[in-house]
Amino acid sequence: MLQRKTLILILITYIGLLNGCRQQTSYQGYSSQKVAVSDQAMVVAAHPLAVQAGIEVLEKGGNAVDAAVAIQFALAVVYPRAGNIGGGGFMLYDEIGGKTVALDFREKAPLAANKDMYLDAQGNPIGGLSTKGALAVGVPGSVDGLLLALEKFGKLKDRKLVMKSAIDMARQGFAISSKEAERLNKFADDFKTLNPYDFPFVKEGDWAKGDLLIQTKLAQTLTDIQLKGRDGFYTGACAAAILKTMKTSGGIIEQKDLTQYSSKWKTPIQFDYQGYQVNSMPLPSSGGLVLKQVLKILEPYDLDSLGFQTAESIHLISEAERAAYEVRAKYMGDEDFYDVPTAQLLSDEYIKTLAEGIDLAKASPSQVTPHTHTKTLESFQTTHTSIIDKQGNSLSLTTTLNSNYGSKLYVKEAGFFLNNEMDDFSVKPGVPNTYGLVGAKANEIAPEKRMLSSMTPSIVKKDKKAFLVLGAPGGSTIITAVLQVLLNVIDYKQNIEQAVNSCRTHHQWLPDQITIEKGCLSTEVRNALTAKGHTLKETNYMAIIKAIHRTENGTLTGVGDRRNPDDHAQGL
Ligand code: GLY
């Protein structure tokens, strides 16, 4: 009898241990899937473990907003180059039977910021000041925005549920992908210079695929947010840790900046294109405005008969992009601080004048400013999530730290990277930022102002239902990537997988060049474009789209981009 009891006890202990082990290892085996089909619900995001967190919430009865919040907190753990609590972003939400709303939780300039803060005594930009370290940091908006969205539009509104996966993954650790290992090794020197102490992102020797990344401090901060809501981030231990980091690293964010940060609900930019209703992000994102201007310039043309990626069609699209990005550089910024003539910029008359400036035979050179434009489009660090839930609600969410791992400055006692979004301001008229974008007074720095963005979370509707949900990371190339996927589907009748994976081109006024993904366009087309006066510049790849397409009968196809090995699409 005793023997039997002992045996049962041993068995129970063994099963318990096994479960424990299984829990410990559950974030170590995963693979990405680029295409998924479902007639229920769909999620596409930048990492399989984050998508899984969203799917679990949908399975428990959550809606697209509940799932999006779970995914974003999970991305802050498993996709630290861009997923974040130390950054900001934009969300577009289309509630079935309701209206489409936009949420702006973009970072703000600190109260102590001023327009010349990155210039030396001679008025020249001090290299690196707006991109690395404490002065580059804008007041983070992600936690405020995500929790506000959850409270207003979530179905379950349950912080305990939606933050569980993120907290578990931070505490137990997860196996990093080979791409993550590559990035962590690439930025190791910056990490060590800016954070001269032991922290989870630096280890002896190189990182390799499968290494466990454990983020105990981040787990604690996420738990505080789970328990206390926004106060778990903007006050208390986390806020104290941010302020300590600022003090020791020469930053200017103060408690008042954190306490008074607030997200804003906005009306999306809405317009028709070829019978589809496009919804996209308003200022301080330039995404919706530029997208409307370019699409409306192109609408009168029969692109299909001009041909896909012929010299004629690429010339026309590039010239339309050139015109809209010039407007972006000269007039766009945070409307709360600068009187942007938004209505005029969106008007048919104004867009007609832009269209009339296009010469179909030759390139119109962009006006050259005194500053050189040597910046190359190197790395894309924002992150995007597209969701359609079972009820048909759709959500398009783009968040960012700006550069990879943002400012690279880590909040030691709270466990996360801070953004370097201040570089999205125009530090001086005509001086290009990381993306080669120039700006003017409309986007100059002012206390509490939001910096201009290119993030373009979008929802395209047909007959009142989501037809395409899409967006991307990719800095200045986000807008033209969203544009090309729309054109590929609507004008060129490509299926969504082709539309996302087709190679892309990009023009942003300055630098005056068409950027082309490697291997894209035939030699003949390239020569014809050069003959029209264009300068061509190759780059490895540009923005990384995450898209969902709905057919008339309701079938959803989710597509993660071939450009990011970790992109993952999954249906319910
Ligand atoms: N940080 C990139 C953007 O907002 O455009």
Coordinates of C-alpha atoms and ligand atoms in Angstrom, one line a residue:
M1 CA 0.0 0.0 0.0
L2 CA 2.8 2.4 1.1
Q3 CA 4.7 1.4 -2.0
R4 CA 1.7 2.3 -4.2
K5 CA 1.3 5.7 -2.5
T6 CA 4.9 6.5 -3.0
L7 CA 4.7 5.5 -6.6
I8 CA 1.7 7.8 -7.2
L9 CA 3.6 10.7 -5.4
I10 CA 6.6 10.1 -7.6
L11 CA 4.4 10.1 -10.7
I12 CA 2.6 13.3 -9.7
T13 CA 6.0 15.0 -9.0
Y14 CA 7.3 13.8 -12.4
I15 CA 4.3 15.1 -14.3
G16 CA 4.6 18.4 -12.4
L17 CA 8.2 18.7 -13.3
L18 CA 7.4 17.8 -16.9
N19 CA 4.8 20.6 -17.0
G20 CA 7.2 23.0 -15.5
C21 CA 9.8 22.1 -18.1
R22 CA 7.3 22.4 -20.8
Q23 CA 6.4 25.9 -19.6
Q24 CA 10.0 26.8 -19.4
T25 CA 10.6 25.7 -22.9
S26 CA 7.4 26.8 -24.6
Y27 CA 8.9 29.9 -26.2
Q28 CA 11.8 28.1 -27.7
G29 CA 10.4 26.3 -30.6
Y30 CA 8.6 28.4 -33.3
S31 CA 8.8 29.0 -37.0
S32 CA 7.3 31.7 -39.2
Q33 CA 4.6 31.3 -41.8
K34 CA 4.3 33.9 -44.5
V35 CA 0.8 33.2 -45.8
A36 CA -2.3 32.0 -44.0
V37 CA -6.0 31.7 -45.0
S38 CA -9.0 31.7 -42.8
D39 CA -12.7 32.5 -42.9
Q40 CA -12.7 33.5 -39.3
A41 CA -10.0 35.9 -38.2
M42 CA -6.4 36.8 -39.2
V43 CA -3.3 38.2 -37.6
V44 CA -0.1 39.3 -39.3
A45 CA 2.8 40.7 -37.3
A46 CA 6.6 40.8 -37.1
H47 CA 7.2 37.7 -34.9
P48 CA 5.5 34.3 -34.5
L49 CA 5.5 34.5 -30.7
A50 CA 3.7 37.8 -30.8
V51 CA 1.2 36.6 -33.3
Q52 CA 0.6 33.6 -31.0
A53 CA -0.1 36.0 -28.1
G54 CA -2.8 37.7 -30.2
I55 CA -4.3 34.5 -31.4
E56 CA -4.7 33.2 -27.8
V57 CA -6.6 36.4 -26.9
L58 CA -8.9 36.0 -29.9
E59 CA -9.5 32.4 -28.9
K60 CA -10.6 33.5 -25.5
G61 CA -13.2 35.8 -27.0
G62 CA -11.2 39.0 -27.4
N63 CA -11.7 41.4 -30.3
A64 CA -9.1 42.9 -32.6
V65 CA -8.2 45.6 -30.1
D66 CA -7.7 43.1 -27.2
A67 CA -5.5 41.0 -29.6
A68 CA -3.5 44.1 -30.8
V69 CA -2.6 45.1 -27.3
A70 CA -1.5 41.6 -26.5
I71 CA 0.7 41.6 -29.6
Q72 CA 2.2 44.9 -29.0
F73 CA 3.3 44.1 -25.4
A74 CA 4.6 40.8 -26.7
L75 CA 6.6 42.5 -29.5
A76 CA 8.1 44.7 -26.8
V77 CA 9.6 41.5 -25.5
V78 CA 10.4 39.3 -28.5
Y79 CA 11.0 42.1 -31.1
P80 CA 13.0 44.6 -29.1
R81 CA 14.5 46.4 -32.2
A82 CA 11.1 48.0 -32.7
G83 CA 8.4 46.5 -30.5
N84 CA 8.3 48.7 -27.5
I85 CA 7.0 50.4 -24.4
G86 CA 9.6 53.1 -24.8
G87 CA 8.3 54.5 -28.1
G88 CA 5.1 55.5 -29.8
G89 CA 2.8 54.8 -32.7
F90 CA -0.5 55.1 -34.5
M91 CA -3.6 52.9 -34.6
L92 CA -6.5 52.7 -37.1
Y93 CA -9.5 50.8 -36.0
D94 CA -12.6 50.1 -38.0
E95 CA -15.4 48.8 -35.8
I96 CA -18.0 46.8 -37.8
G97 CA -21.2 48.8 -38.0
G98 CA -19.3 51.8 -36.4
K99 CA -16.9 54.3 -37.7
T100 CA -13.2 54.2 -38.4
V101 CA -11.1 56.0 -35.8
A102 CA -7.4 56.9 -35.5
L103 CA -5.4 56.9 -32.3
D104 CA -2.2 59.0 -32.1
F105 CA 0.2 57.9 -29.4
R106 CA 3.2 59.5 -31.1
E107 CA 6.1 60.6 -28.8
K108 CA 6.3 64.3 -27.9
A109 CA 9.3 66.6 -27.6
P110 CA 10.1 67.0 -23.9
L111 CA 9.1 70.3 -22.2
A112 CA 12.7 71.4 -22.0
A113 CA 13.3 70.8 -25.8
N114 CA 14.0 73.7 -28.1
K115 CA 14.3 74.2 -31.8
D116 CA 18.1 74.5 -31.8
M117 CA 18.9 71.7 -29.4
Y118 CA 20.9 69.7 -31.9
L119 CA 23.0 72.6 -33.3
D120 CA 26.4 73.8 -32.3
A121 CA 27.3 77.5 -31.7
Q122 CA 27.8 78.0 -35.5
G123 CA 24.3 76.6 -36.1
N124 CA 25.5 73.3 -37.6
P125 CA 23.9 70.0 -36.6
I126 CA 26.0 68.0 -34.1
G127 CA 26.4 64.5 -35.5
G128 CA 24.5 61.7 -33.7
L129 CA 22.9 63.9 -31.1
S130 CA 19.4 63.4 -32.4
T131 CA 19.9 59.7 -33.1
K132 CA 21.8 58.2 -30.2
G133 CA 21.6 58.5 -26.4
A134 CA 19.4 60.4 -24.0
L135 CA 18.9 63.7 -25.9
A136 CA 17.4 61.8 -28.9
V137 CA 14.5 60.4 -26.7
G138 CA 10.9 61.7 -27.2
V139 CA 8.4 61.2 -24.4
P140 CA 7.0 57.7 -24.9
G141 CA 3.4 57.2 -25.8
S142 CA 3.0 53.5 -26.4
V143 CA 1.7 52.4 -23.0
D144 CA -0.8 55.3 -22.8
G145 CA -2.1 54.6 -26.3
L146 CA -2.4 50.8 -26.0
L147 CA -4.2 51.1 -22.7
L148 CA -6.5 53.8 -23.9
A149 CA -7.4 51.7 -27.0
L150 CA -8.1 48.7 -24.7
E151 CA -10.3 50.7 -22.4
K152 CA -12.3 52.3 -25.2
F153 CA -12.7 49.5 -27.8
G154 CA -11.5 46.3 -26.2
K155 CA -14.2 43.6 -25.8
L156 CA -12.6 41.9 -22.8
K157 CA -10.6 45.0 -21.6
D158 CA -8.6 42.6 -19.4
R159 CA -5.1 43.7 -18.8
K160 CA -4.3 40.5 -16.9
L161 CA -5.1 38.4 -20.0
V162 CA -3.7 40.6 -22.7
M163 CA -0.3 41.1 -20.9
K164 CA 0.1 37.5 -19.7
S165 CA 2.1 36.2 -22.7
A166 CA 4.4 39.2 -22.8
I167 CA 5.2 38.9 -19.1
D168 CA 5.7 35.1 -19.3
M169 CA 8.1 35.5 -22.3
A170 CA 10.1 38.3 -20.6
R171 CA 10.4 36.3 -17.3
Q172 CA 11.0 32.8 -18.8
G173 CA 13.0 34.0 -21.8
F174 CA 12.5 33.1 -25.4
A175 CA 14.8 31.6 -28.0
I176 CA 16.0 34.4 -30.3
S177 CA 15.8 34.0 -34.1
S178 CA 18.9 34.1 -36.3
K179 CA 17.9 37.6 -37.5
E180 CA 17.6 38.9 -33.9
A181 CA 21.0 37.3 -33.1
E182 CA 22.5 39.0 -36.2
R183 CA 21.1 42.4 -35.1
L184 CA 22.2 42.1 -31.4
N185 CA 25.7 41.3 -32.6
K186 CA 25.7 44.2 -35.0
F187 CA 24.7 46.8 -32.3
A188 CA 26.8 45.3 -29.5
D189 CA 29.3 48.1 -29.4
D190 CA 26.6 50.8 -29.3
F191 CA 24.8 48.9 -26.5
K192 CA 28.1 48.7 -24.4
T193 CA 29.0 52.3 -25.0
L194 CA 25.6 53.7 -24.0
N195 CA 24.9 51.2 -21.2
P196 CA 28.2 50.5 -19.5
Y197 CA 26.9 47.8 -17.1
D198 CA 25.5 44.2 -17.3
F199 CA 22.2 44.0 -19.1
P200 CA 20.3 41.3 -21.0
F201 CA 21.2 42.4 -24.5
V202 CA 25.0 42.1 -24.1
K203 CA 26.7 38.8 -23.4
E204 CA 30.1 37.2 -23.6
G205 CA 30.8 36.2 -27.2
D206 CA 28.3 36.4 -30.0
W207 CA 24.6 35.8 -29.9
A208 CA 23.4 32.8 -31.9
K209 CA 20.0 31.5 -33.0
G210 CA 18.2 29.7 -30.2
D211 CA 20.0 31.6 -27.3
L212 CA 17.6 32.4 -24.5
L213 CA 16.9 36.1 -24.0
I214 CA 15.5 36.6 -20.4
Q215 CA 14.3 40.1 -19.5
T216 CA 13.5 40.0 -15.7
K217 CA 13.3 43.8 -15.2
L218 CA 11.0 44.2 -18.2
A219 CA 8.8 41.4 -16.8
Q220 CA 8.5 43.4 -13.5
T221 CA 7.7 46.7 -15.4
L222 CA 5.0 44.9 -17.5
T223 CA 3.6 43.4 -14.3
D224 CA 3.4 46.9 -12.8
I225 CA 1.5 48.1 -15.9
Q226 CA -0.7 45.1 -15.8
L227 CA -1.6 45.9 -12.1
K228 CA -1.7 49.7 -12.2
G229 CA -2.4 50.6 -15.8
R230 CA -0.7 53.7 -17.2
D231 CA 0.5 54.6 -13.7
G232 CA 2.7 51.5 -13.8
F233 CA 4.7 53.2 -16.5
Y234 CA 4.3 57.0 -16.2
T235 CA 4.7 57.2 -12.3
G236 CA 6.3 55.0 -9.6
A237 CA 9.2 52.7 -10.1
C238 CA 9.3 52.8 -13.9
A239 CA 9.1 56.6 -14.1
A240 CA 11.8 56.8 -11.5
A241 CA 14.0 54.5 -13.6
I242 CA 13.4 56.6 -16.7
L243 CA 14.3 59.8 -14.9
K244 CA 17.4 58.2 -13.4
T245 CA 18.5 57.1 -16.9
M246 CA 17.9 60.7 -18.1
K247 CA 19.9 62.2 -15.3
T248 CA 22.9 59.9 -15.7
S249 CA 23.0 60.1 -19.5
G250 CA 22.3 63.8 -20.1
G251 CA 18.6 63.6 -21.1
I252 CA 16.0 66.2 -20.5
I253 CA 12.7 64.3 -19.9
E254 CA 11.2 65.1 -16.5
Q255 CA 8.4 63.7 -14.4
K256 CA 6.0 66.4 -15.7
D257 CA 6.6 65.1 -19.3
L258 CA 5.6 61.6 -18.3
T259 CA 2.7 62.6 -16.1
Q260 CA 1.1 64.8 -18.7
Y261 CA 1.6 62.6 -21.8
S262 CA -1.7 61.8 -23.4
S263 CA -2.7 60.1 -26.6
K264 CA -5.3 61.7 -29.0
W265 CA -8.2 60.3 -31.0
K266 CA -8.3 61.6 -34.5
T267 CA -10.4 61.4 -37.7
P268 CA -8.6 59.4 -40.3
I269 CA -7.7 60.7 -43.7
Q270 CA -10.6 59.2 -45.9
F271 CA -11.0 59.2 -49.6
D272 CA -12.1 57.1 -52.5
Y273 CA -9.8 55.5 -55.0
Q274 CA -11.2 53.5 -57.9
G275 CA -14.4 52.7 -55.9
Y276 CA -12.5 51.7 -52.8
Q277 CA -12.6 53.8 -49.6
V278 CA -9.1 54.4 -48.2
N279 CA -8.7 55.2 -44.5
S280 CA -5.2 56.2 -43.4
M281 CA -3.4 58.1 -40.7
P282 CA -3.7 61.9 -40.4
L283 CA -1.0 64.3 -39.1
P284 CA 1.4 64.1 -37.4
S285 CA 1.8 61.2 -39.8
S286 CA 2.3 62.3 -43.3
G287 CA 1.2 58.9 -44.4
G288 CA -2.5 59.6 -45.2
L289 CA -1.9 62.9 -46.8
V290 CA 0.9 61.7 -49.1
L291 CA -1.0 58.5 -49.9
K292 CA -4.0 60.5 -51.0
Q293 CA -2.0 63.0 -53.1
V294 CA -0.1 60.3 -54.9
L295 CA -3.2 58.0 -55.5
K296 CA -5.3 61.0 -56.7
I297 CA -2.6 62.1 -59.1
L298 CA -2.5 58.6 -60.5
E299 CA -6.2 57.9 -60.5
P300 CA -7.0 59.3 -64.0
Y301 CA -4.3 57.1 -65.6
D302 CA -4.9 53.5 -66.7
L303 CA -1.9 52.1 -65.0
D304 CA -2.6 48.6 -66.2
S305 CA -2.3 49.6 -69.8
L306 CA 0.9 51.5 -69.0
G307 CA 2.2 48.2 -67.8
F308 CA 3.6 46.8 -64.5
Q309 CA 7.0 48.2 -63.7
T310 CA 7.6 49.6 -67.2
A311 CA 9.6 52.8 -67.6
E312 CA 6.3 54.7 -68.3
S313 CA 4.5 53.5 -65.2
I314 CA 7.6 53.8 -62.9
H315 CA 8.3 57.3 -64.2
L316 CA 4.7 58.4 -63.6
I317 CA 4.5 56.9 -60.1
S318 CA 7.9 58.3 -59.2
E319 CA 7.0 61.8 -60.4
A320 CA 3.8 61.7 -58.3
E321 CA 5.8 60.6 -55.3
R322 CA 8.3 63.3 -55.9
A323 CA 5.5 66.0 -55.9
A324 CA 3.9 64.7 -52.7
Y325 CA 7.1 64.3 -50.8
E326 CA 8.0 67.9 -51.7
V327 CA 4.8 69.0 -50.1
R328 CA 5.5 66.8 -47.1
A329 CA 8.9 68.4 -46.6
K330 CA 7.7 72.0 -46.9
Y331 CA 4.3 72.0 -45.2
M332 CA 3.7 69.0 -43.0
G333 CA 4.1 68.9 -39.2
D334 CA 2.1 68.7 -36.0
E335 CA -1.1 70.7 -36.6
D336 CA -1.4 71.5 -32.9
F337 CA 1.7 73.6 -33.3
Y338 CA 1.9 74.8 -36.9
D339 CA -0.9 76.0 -39.1
V340 CA -0.7 73.2 -41.7
P341 CA -3.0 74.0 -44.6
T342 CA -4.3 70.5 -44.5
A343 CA -7.7 71.0 -46.2
Q344 CA -5.9 72.8 -49.1
L345 CA -3.3 70.1 -49.4
L346 CA -6.0 67.5 -49.6
S347 CA -8.2 69.4 -52.0
D348 CA -8.9 68.3 -55.6
E349 CA -7.7 71.7 -56.9
Y350 CA -4.4 71.5 -55.2
I351 CA -3.7 67.9 -56.2
K352 CA -4.6 68.9 -59.8
T353 CA -1.8 71.5 -59.7
L354 CA 0.6 68.8 -58.5
A355 CA -0.5 66.5 -61.3
E356 CA -0.1 69.3 -63.9
G357 CA 3.5 69.8 -62.9
I358 CA 4.3 66.2 -64.1
D359 CA 6.1 65.9 -67.4
L360 CA 5.4 62.4 -68.8
A361 CA 8.5 62.5 -71.0
K362 CA 11.1 63.5 -68.4
A363 CA 12.0 63.8 -64.8
S364 CA 11.6 67.2 -63.1
P365 CA 14.7 67.7 -61.0
S366 CA 14.0 68.3 -57.3
Q367 CA 15.2 71.7 -56.1
V368 CA 18.7 71.1 -54.6
T369 CA 19.2 72.5 -51.1
P370 CA 22.6 73.6 -49.8
H371 CA 22.8 70.4 -47.8
T372 CA 24.1 67.2 -49.3
H373 CA 21.9 64.2 -49.3
T374 CA 24.3 61.4 -48.8
K375 CA 22.0 59.4 -46.5
T376 CA 21.3 55.9 -47.6
L377 CA 18.1 53.9 -46.7
E378 CA 19.6 51.3 -44.5
S379 CA 17.6 49.7 -41.9
F380 CA 13.9 49.5 -41.1
Q381 CA 13.0 49.4 -37.5
T382 CA 9.3 50.2 -36.9
T383 CA 6.8 47.4 -36.6
H384 CA 3.3 46.8 -37.9
T385 CA 0.4 44.6 -37.0
S386 CA -2.7 43.9 -39.1
I387 CA -5.8 42.1 -37.7
I388 CA -9.3 41.2 -38.7
D389 CA -11.3 39.5 -36.0
K390 CA -14.3 37.1 -36.1
Q391 CA -16.8 40.0 -36.0
G392 CA -15.2 41.7 -38.9
N393 CA -13.6 44.5 -36.9
S394 CA -10.3 45.5 -38.5
L395 CA -7.2 47.1 -37.0
S396 CA -4.0 48.5 -38.4
L397 CA -1.3 49.4 -35.9
T398 CA 2.2 50.7 -36.5
T399 CA 4.6 51.4 -33.6
T400 CA 8.2 52.5 -33.5
L401 CA 11.3 53.2 -31.6
N402 CA 12.6 54.9 -34.8
S403 CA 16.0 53.3 -35.3
N404 CA 16.9 49.7 -34.4
Y405 CA 16.6 49.5 -30.6
G406 CA 15.8 53.3 -30.8
S407 CA 18.4 55.5 -29.1
K408 CA 20.1 52.3 -27.9
L409 CA 19.8 53.7 -24.4
Y410 CA 18.4 51.1 -22.0
V411 CA 16.4 51.9 -18.9
K412 CA 18.5 49.7 -16.6
E413 CA 16.1 49.3 -13.7
A414 CA 12.9 49.0 -15.8
G415 CA 14.3 46.8 -18.6
F416 CA 13.6 48.5 -22.0
F417 CA 15.1 50.6 -24.8
L418 CA 14.1 54.3 -25.3
N419 CA 13.2 55.7 -28.7
N420 CA 15.2 58.1 -30.8
E421 CA 12.2 59.7 -32.3
M422 CA 13.5 63.3 -31.9
D423 CA 15.3 62.7 -35.2
D424 CA 12.0 62.7 -37.0
F425 CA 11.8 66.4 -36.4
S426 CA 13.6 68.7 -38.8
V427 CA 16.7 69.6 -36.7
K428 CA 17.4 72.5 -39.2
P429 CA 15.6 73.4 -42.4
G430 CA 16.9 71.4 -45.3
V431 CA 19.1 69.1 -43.2
P432 CA 18.2 65.4 -43.9
N433 CA 17.4 63.0 -41.0
T434 CA 18.2 59.3 -40.8
Y435 CA 15.9 58.6 -43.7
G436 CA 17.2 61.4 -45.9
L437 CA 14.0 63.4 -45.3
V438 CA 14.2 67.1 -45.0
G439 CA 11.8 69.4 -43.3
A440 CA 11.0 73.0 -42.6
K441 CA 9.4 75.2 -40.0
A442 CA 6.2 73.1 -39.9
N443 CA 8.3 70.2 -38.4
E444 CA 10.8 72.2 -36.3
I445 CA 11.2 71.2 -32.6
A446 CA 9.0 72.7 -29.9
P447 CA 8.2 71.5 -26.4
E448 CA 5.3 69.0 -26.4
K449 CA 5.1 68.9 -30.2
R450 CA 4.9 65.6 -32.0
M451 CA 7.4 64.9 -34.7
L452 CA 6.3 64.2 -38.3
S453 CA 6.0 60.5 -39.2
S454 CA 5.7 58.4 -42.3
M455 CA 3.9 55.5 -40.6
T456 CA 0.9 54.6 -42.7
P457 CA -1.5 52.2 -40.9
S458 CA -4.3 51.8 -43.4
I459 CA -7.7 50.1 -43.9
V460 CA -9.2 50.0 -47.4
K461 CA -12.9 49.2 -47.5
K462 CA -15.2 48.0 -50.2
D463 CA -19.0 48.0 -49.6
K464 CA -18.5 49.1 -45.9
K465 CA -16.2 46.1 -45.1
A466 CA -12.5 45.9 -44.8
F467 CA -11.0 44.8 -48.1
L468 CA -7.3 45.4 -47.3
V469 CA -5.7 46.0 -43.9
L470 CA -2.0 46.9 -44.2
G471 CA 1.0 48.9 -43.0
A472 CA 4.7 48.5 -42.6
P473 CA 7.9 49.5 -41.0
G474 CA 10.4 51.3 -43.3
G475 CA 10.8 55.0 -42.4
S476 CA 10.2 57.2 -45.4
T477 CA 9.6 54.1 -47.7
I478 CA 6.5 53.0 -45.7
I479 CA 4.1 55.3 -47.6
T480 CA 5.3 54.2 -51.1
A481 CA 5.2 50.6 -50.1
V482 CA 1.6 50.9 -48.9
L483 CA 0.9 52.8 -52.2
Q484 CA 2.4 50.0 -54.3
V485 CA 0.6 47.2 -52.6
L486 CA -2.7 49.1 -53.2
L487 CA -1.8 49.7 -56.8
N488 CA -0.7 46.1 -57.3
V489 CA -4.0 44.8 -56.0
I490 CA -6.4 47.4 -57.3
D491 CA -4.9 48.4 -60.7
Y492 CA -2.6 45.5 -61.5
K493 CA -5.0 42.8 -60.2
Q494 CA -2.2 40.9 -58.4
N495 CA -3.2 38.5 -55.6
I496 CA -2.2 39.8 -52.1
E497 CA 0.9 37.5 -51.9
Q498 CA 2.3 38.8 -55.2
A499 CA 1.3 42.3 -54.3
V500 CA 3.3 42.3 -51.1
N501 CA 6.3 40.4 -52.5
S502 CA 6.7 42.2 -55.8
C503 CA 9.9 44.3 -55.7
R504 CA 9.4 48.1 -55.1
T505 CA 10.7 51.5 -56.1
H506 CA 10.7 54.7 -54.1
H507 CA 11.1 58.5 -54.7
Q508 CA 11.0 61.0 -51.8
W509 CA 11.8 64.3 -53.6
L510 CA 15.2 64.5 -51.9
P511 CA 17.6 62.9 -52.4
D512 CA 16.6 63.2 -56.1
Q513 CA 16.7 59.5 -57.0
I514 CA 14.5 56.5 -57.6
T515 CA 15.5 53.9 -55.0
I516 CA 15.1 50.4 -56.3
E517 CA 15.2 47.1 -54.5
K518 CA 18.1 44.9 -55.6
G519 CA 17.3 43.0 -58.8
C520 CA 14.2 45.0 -59.5
L521 CA 13.4 46.3 -63.0
S522 CA 15.1 45.0 -66.2
T523 CA 18.2 46.7 -67.6
E524 CA 16.0 48.0 -70.5
V525 CA 13.6 49.7 -68.0
R526 CA 16.5 51.1 -66.0
N527 CA 18.1 52.5 -69.1
A528 CA 14.8 54.1 -70.2
L529 CA 14.4 55.7 -66.8
T530 CA 17.9 57.0 -66.9
A531 CA 17.2 58.4 -70.4
K532 CA 14.2 60.3 -68.9
G533 CA 16.6 62.0 -66.5
H534 CA 16.3 59.8 -63.4
T535 CA 19.1 58.7 -61.1
L536 CA 18.7 55.2 -59.9
K537 CA 20.0 53.8 -56.6
E538 CA 19.8 50.2 -55.5
T539 CA 19.1 49.1 -52.0
N540 CA 18.7 45.6 -50.5
Y541 CA 15.1 46.0 -49.6
M542 CA 12.6 48.7 -48.4
A543 CA 9.5 48.6 -46.2
I544 CA 8.2 45.3 -44.8
I545 CA 4.4 45.0 -45.4
K546 CA 2.0 43.0 -43.3
A547 CA -1.3 42.7 -45.0
I548 CA -4.7 41.1 -44.9
H549 CA -7.0 40.8 -47.9
R550 CA -10.7 39.9 -47.7
T551 CA -12.4 38.4 -50.7
E552 CA -16.1 39.1 -51.4
N553 CA -17.1 35.8 -49.8
G554 CA -15.3 36.7 -46.6
T555 CA -12.1 34.6 -47.0
L556 CA -9.2 36.2 -45.3
T557 CA -5.6 35.9 -46.6
G558 CA -2.8 37.2 -44.3
V559 CA 0.6 37.8 -45.8
G560 CA 3.9 38.5 -44.0
D561 CA 6.6 40.0 -46.1
R562 CA 9.4 37.9 -47.5
R563 CA 11.7 40.8 -46.5
N564 CA 11.5 39.9 -42.8
P565 CA 12.3 36.3 -42.0
D566 CA 10.3 36.6 -38.7
D567 CA 7.1 38.0 -40.2
H568 CA 4.2 35.7 -39.4
A569 CA 0.6 35.3 -40.6
Q570 CA -1.9 33.1 -38.7
G571 CA -5.6 32.6 -39.0
L572 CA -8.0 31.5 -36.3
Ligands
GLY1 N1 10.2 56.8 -37.1 C1 9.7 56.6 -38.4 C2 8.5 57.4 -38.7 O1 7.7 57.6 -37.8 O2 8.3 57.7 -39.8

